[in-house]
mmCIF file of C-alpha atoms in Angstrom:
data_model
loop_
_atom_site.group_PDB
_atom_site.id
_atom_site.type_symbol
_atom_site.label_atom_id
_atom_site.label_comp_id
_atom_site.label_asym_id
_atom_site.label_seq_id
_atom_site.Cartn_x
_atom_site.Cartn_y
_atom_site.Cartn_z
ATOM 1 C CA UNK A 1 22.759 -21.745 -16.792
ATOM 2 C CA UNK A 2 23.716 -21.544 -13.067
ATOM 3 C CA UNK A 3 24.502 -18.006 -13.376
ATOM 4 C CA UNK A 4 21.028 -17.109 -14.444
ATOM 5 C CA UNK A 5 19.480 -18.956 -11.346
ATOM 6 C CA UNK A 6 22.207 -17.388 -9.126
ATOM 7 C CA UNK A 7 21.264 -14.074 -10.241
ATOM 8 C CA UNK A 8 17.624 -14.462 -9.312
ATOM 9 C CA UNK A 9 18.497 -16.004 -5.818
ATOM 10 C CA UNK A 10 21.130 -13.058 -5.047
ATOM 11 C CA UNK A 11 18.422 -10.546 -6.011
ATOM 12 C CA UNK A 12 15.708 -12.247 -3.782
ATOM 13 C CA UNK A 13 18.211 -12.626 -0.907
ATOM 14 C CA UNK A 14 19.106 -8.827 -1.072
ATOM 15 C CA UNK A 15 15.555 -7.740 -1.307
ATOM 16 C CA UNK A 16 14.459 -9.836 1.622
ATOM 17 C CA UNK A 17 17.386 -8.708 3.724
ATOM 18 C CA UNK A 18 16.898 -5.116 3.023
ATOM 19 C CA UNK A 19 13.152 -5.464 3.799
ATOM 20 C CA UNK A 20 13.666 -7.315 7.057
ATOM 21 C CA UNK A 21 16.672 -5.366 8.326
ATOM 22 C CA UNK A 22 16.068 -2.006 6.692
ATOM 23 C CA UNK A 23 13.830 0.869 7.501
ATOM 24 C CA UNK A 24 10.970 -0.126 5.201
ATOM 25 C CA UNK A 25 9.269 -3.263 4.064
ATOM 26 C CA UNK A 26 8.892 -1.721 0.583
ATOM 27 C CA UNK A 27 11.239 -3.826 -1.323
ATOM 28 C CA UNK A 28 9.719 -7.086 -0.614
ATOM 29 C CA UNK A 29 6.062 -5.632 -1.027
ATOM 30 C CA UNK A 30 7.278 -4.370 -4.507
ATOM 31 C CA UNK A 31 8.292 -7.904 -5.317
ATOM 32 C CA UNK A 32 5.145 -9.287 -4.275
ATOM 33 C CA UNK A 33 3.002 -6.670 -6.166
ATOM 34 C CA UNK A 34 5.133 -7.321 -9.375
ATOM 35 C CA UNK A 35 4.940 -11.097 -9.109
ATOM 36 C CA UNK A 36 1.160 -10.710 -8.562
ATOM 37 C CA UNK A 37 0.776 -8.727 -11.609
ATOM 38 C CA UNK A 38 2.895 -11.408 -13.430
ATOM 39 C CA UNK A 39 0.701 -14.175 -12.249
ATOM 40 C CA UNK A 40 -2.419 -12.196 -13.164
ATOM 41 C CA UNK A 41 -1.211 -11.784 -16.564
ATOM 42 C CA UNK A 42 -0.495 -15.445 -16.831
ATOM 43 C CA UNK A 43 -4.029 -16.284 -15.681
ATOM 44 C CA UNK A 44 -5.385 -14.007 -18.283
ATOM 45 C CA UNK A 45 -3.557 -15.946 -20.877
ATOM 46 C CA UNK A 46 -0.703 -13.751 -21.797
ATOM 47 C CA UNK A 47 1.401 -16.812 -22.815
ATOM 48 C CA UNK A 48 -0.980 -17.821 -25.493
ATOM 49 C CA UNK A 49 -0.628 -14.332 -26.992
ATOM 50 C CA UNK A 50 3.024 -14.061 -26.866
ATOM 51 C CA UNK A 51 4.975 -16.526 -28.952
ATOM 52 C CA UNK A 52 7.661 -18.830 -27.604
ATOM 53 C CA UNK A 53 11.161 -17.588 -27.978
ATOM 54 C CA UNK A 54 13.015 -19.828 -30.488
ATOM 55 C CA UNK A 55 16.174 -21.410 -29.702
ATOM 56 C CA UNK A 56 16.293 -20.626 -26.021
ATOM 57 C CA UNK A 57 19.567 -21.255 -24.620
ATOM 58 C CA UNK A 58 18.382 -21.190 -21.124
ATOM 59 C CA UNK A 59 18.624 -24.616 -19.460
ATOM 60 C CA UNK A 60 19.207 -25.312 -15.987
ATOM 61 C CA UNK A 61 19.792 -29.009 -15.094
ATOM 62 C CA UNK A 62 16.818 -30.717 -13.280
ATOM 63 C CA UNK A 63 19.333 -31.802 -10.485
ATOM 64 C CA UNK A 64 20.421 -28.068 -9.818
ATOM 65 C CA UNK A 65 19.399 -27.260 -6.280
ATOM 66 C CA UNK A 66 17.247 -24.088 -6.410
ATOM 67 C CA UNK A 67 15.107 -22.348 -3.886
ATOM 68 C CA UNK A 68 13.819 -19.443 -5.895
ATOM 69 C CA UNK A 69 14.258 -20.501 -9.520
ATOM 70 C CA UNK A 70 12.380 -23.031 -11.571
ATOM 71 C CA UNK A 71 14.698 -25.663 -13.321
ATOM 72 C CA UNK A 72 14.468 -26.460 -16.869
ATOM 73 C CA UNK A 73 14.036 -24.253 -19.910
ATOM 74 C CA UNK A 74 12.339 -20.919 -19.503
ATOM 75 C CA UNK A 75 10.643 -19.471 -22.229
ATOM 76 C CA UNK A 76 7.445 -17.645 -23.059
ATOM 77 C CA UNK A 77 6.855 -16.395 -19.549
ATOM 78 C CA UNK A 78 5.841 -12.844 -20.513
ATOM 79 C CA UNK A 79 7.888 -10.402 -18.584
ATOM 80 C CA UNK A 80 11.202 -11.662 -17.299
ATOM 81 C CA UNK A 81 11.372 -12.495 -13.620
ATOM 82 C CA UNK A 82 14.917 -12.000 -13.519
ATOM 83 C CA UNK A 83 14.895 -8.584 -14.920
ATOM 84 C CA UNK A 84 11.995 -7.730 -12.695
ATOM 85 C CA UNK A 85 13.854 -8.411 -9.456
ATOM 86 C CA UNK A 86 17.079 -6.779 -10.713
ATOM 87 C CA UNK A 87 14.861 -3.706 -11.595
ATOM 88 C CA UNK A 88 13.185 -3.581 -8.114
ATOM 89 C CA UNK A 89 16.438 -3.849 -6.492
ATOM 90 C CA UNK A 90 17.970 -1.073 -8.678
ATOM 91 C CA UNK A 91 15.059 1.110 -8.004
ATOM 92 C CA UNK A 92 14.967 0.420 -4.269
ATOM 93 C CA UNK A 93 18.686 1.159 -3.984
ATOM 94 C CA UNK A 94 18.232 4.269 -5.855
ATOM 95 C CA UNK A 95 15.437 5.383 -3.641
ATOM 96 C CA UNK A 96 17.121 4.657 -0.461
ATOM 97 C CA UNK A 97 20.173 6.656 -1.664
ATOM 98 C CA UNK A 98 18.055 9.660 -2.180
ATOM 99 C CA UNK A 99 16.374 9.446 1.395
ATOM 100 C CA UNK A 100 17.671 10.767 4.691
ATOM 101 C CA UNK A 101 17.318 7.611 6.589
ATOM 102 C CA UNK A 102 19.802 6.665 9.398
ATOM 103 C CA UNK A 103 19.860 3.188 7.807
ATOM 104 C CA UNK A 104 21.526 4.723 4.836
ATOM 105 C CA UNK A 105 24.801 5.456 6.842
ATOM 106 C CA UNK A 106 24.766 1.874 8.315
ATOM 107 C CA UNK A 107 24.653 0.388 4.882
ATOM 108 C CA UNK A 108 27.317 2.604 3.645
ATOM 109 C CA UNK A 109 29.551 1.740 6.433
ATOM 110 C CA UNK A 110 28.726 -1.947 6.222
ATOM 111 C CA UNK A 111 29.571 -2.264 2.526
ATOM 112 C CA UNK A 112 32.255 0.253 2.469
ATOM 113 C CA UNK A 113 30.945 1.888 -0.558
ATOM 114 C CA UNK A 114 29.488 5.386 -1.343
ATOM 115 C CA UNK A 115 25.807 5.636 -2.409
ATOM 116 C CA UNK A 116 26.826 6.765 -5.892
ATOM 117 C CA UNK A 117 28.918 3.578 -6.110
ATOM 118 C CA UNK A 118 26.018 1.316 -4.854
ATOM 119 C CA UNK A 119 23.488 2.959 -7.372
ATOM 120 C CA UNK A 120 26.166 2.397 -10.210
ATOM 121 C CA UNK A 121 26.517 -1.304 -8.988
ATOM 122 C CA UNK A 122 22.725 -1.713 -8.892
ATOM 123 C CA UNK A 123 22.377 -0.179 -12.319
ATOM 124 C CA UNK A 124 25.183 -2.290 -13.740
ATOM 125 C CA UNK A 125 23.514 -5.392 -12.116
ATOM 126 C CA UNK A 126 20.281 -4.506 -13.812
ATOM 127 C CA UNK A 127 21.920 -4.092 -17.312
ATOM 128 C CA UNK A 128 23.699 -7.546 -16.736
ATOM 129 C CA UNK A 129 20.393 -9.124 -16.244
ATOM 130 C CA UNK A 130 18.790 -7.527 -19.276
ATOM 131 C CA UNK A 131 21.879 -8.523 -21.453
ATOM 132 C CA UNK A 132 21.715 -11.992 -19.935
ATOM 133 C CA UNK A 133 18.068 -12.543 -20.731
ATOM 134 C CA UNK A 134 18.423 -11.175 -24.255
ATOM 135 C CA UNK A 135 21.782 -12.926 -25.039
ATOM 136 C CA UNK A 136 20.317 -16.306 -23.854
ATOM 137 C CA UNK A 137 17.174 -15.688 -25.732
ATOM 138 C CA UNK A 138 15.101 -16.427 -22.690
ATOM 139 C CA UNK A 139 12.825 -13.474 -23.449
ATOM 140 C CA UNK A 140 11.817 -10.937 -25.984
ATOM 141 C CA UNK A 141 12.873 -7.354 -25.657
ATOM 142 C CA UNK A 142 9.328 -6.387 -25.166
ATOM 143 C CA UNK A 143 9.173 -8.633 -22.227
ATOM 144 C CA UNK A 144 12.287 -6.802 -20.646
ATOM 145 C CA UNK A 145 10.543 -3.471 -21.246
ATOM 146 C CA UNK A 146 7.335 -4.668 -19.578
ATOM 147 C CA UNK A 147 9.400 -6.025 -16.719
ATOM 148 C CA UNK A 148 10.914 -2.728 -15.982
ATOM 149 C CA UNK A 149 7.774 -0.746 -16.237
ATOM 150 C CA UNK A 150 5.885 -3.144 -13.982
ATOM 151 C CA UNK A 151 8.774 -3.034 -11.494
ATOM 152 C CA UNK A 152 8.745 0.680 -11.470
ATOM 153 C CA UNK A 153 5.152 1.001 -10.748
ATOM 154 C CA UNK A 154 5.289 -1.880 -8.117
ATOM 155 C CA UNK A 155 7.914 0.195 -6.427
ATOM 156 C CA UNK A 156 5.752 3.216 -6.343
ATOM 157 C CA UNK A 157 2.813 1.334 -5.302
ATOM 158 C CA UNK A 158 4.995 -0.445 -2.546
ATOM 159 C CA UNK A 159 6.096 2.846 -1.283
ATOM 160 C CA UNK A 160 2.584 4.219 -0.734
ATOM 161 C CA UNK A 161 1.432 0.767 0.666
ATOM 162 C CA UNK A 162 4.483 0.227 2.988
ATOM 163 C CA UNK A 163 3.618 3.075 5.235
ATOM 164 C CA UNK A 164 0.908 1.088 6.624
ATOM 165 C CA UNK A 165 3.111 -2.076 7.206
ATOM 166 C CA UNK A 166 6.059 -0.135 8.341
ATOM 167 C CA UNK A 167 3.870 1.220 11.270
ATOM 168 C CA UNK A 168 3.884 -2.156 12.703
ATOM 169 C CA UNK A 169 7.397 -3.176 12.031
ATOM 170 C CA UNK A 170 9.858 -2.799 14.955
#
């Protein structure tokens, strides 16, 4: 459905904007780490081990313009990319809300929301994506759990690695 592809596009654009405009490159780096792990699992043959989801209701028309999403039915991809992006977004918003960055006040002024409201919104967005993936039978519940775990560890690794990249960013 178009809402599923839109969800991935929104997550990607927000992560890219926060990485480029924000105080750290960690959100985009976490996305790169998570999707490299996903690619590595696919290359190791995870799709042959995990059975296909029966009756997938996930179909995007081939004519649907898409920059970040793949058109067609999505099944058997071993860990949901949509949930991974939403989890990275949620973890990064939560991390930024706990920091003492001057960027934090700029974002709060720009959005007109308090940080607890932004964290609640990011959490609701993550829960929406989990519900969407499970309701449309696009992934197994185990895939969702793996996506959240990989996203969390990708965010932790990106926080450590981004110090080196942030030193060169203006």
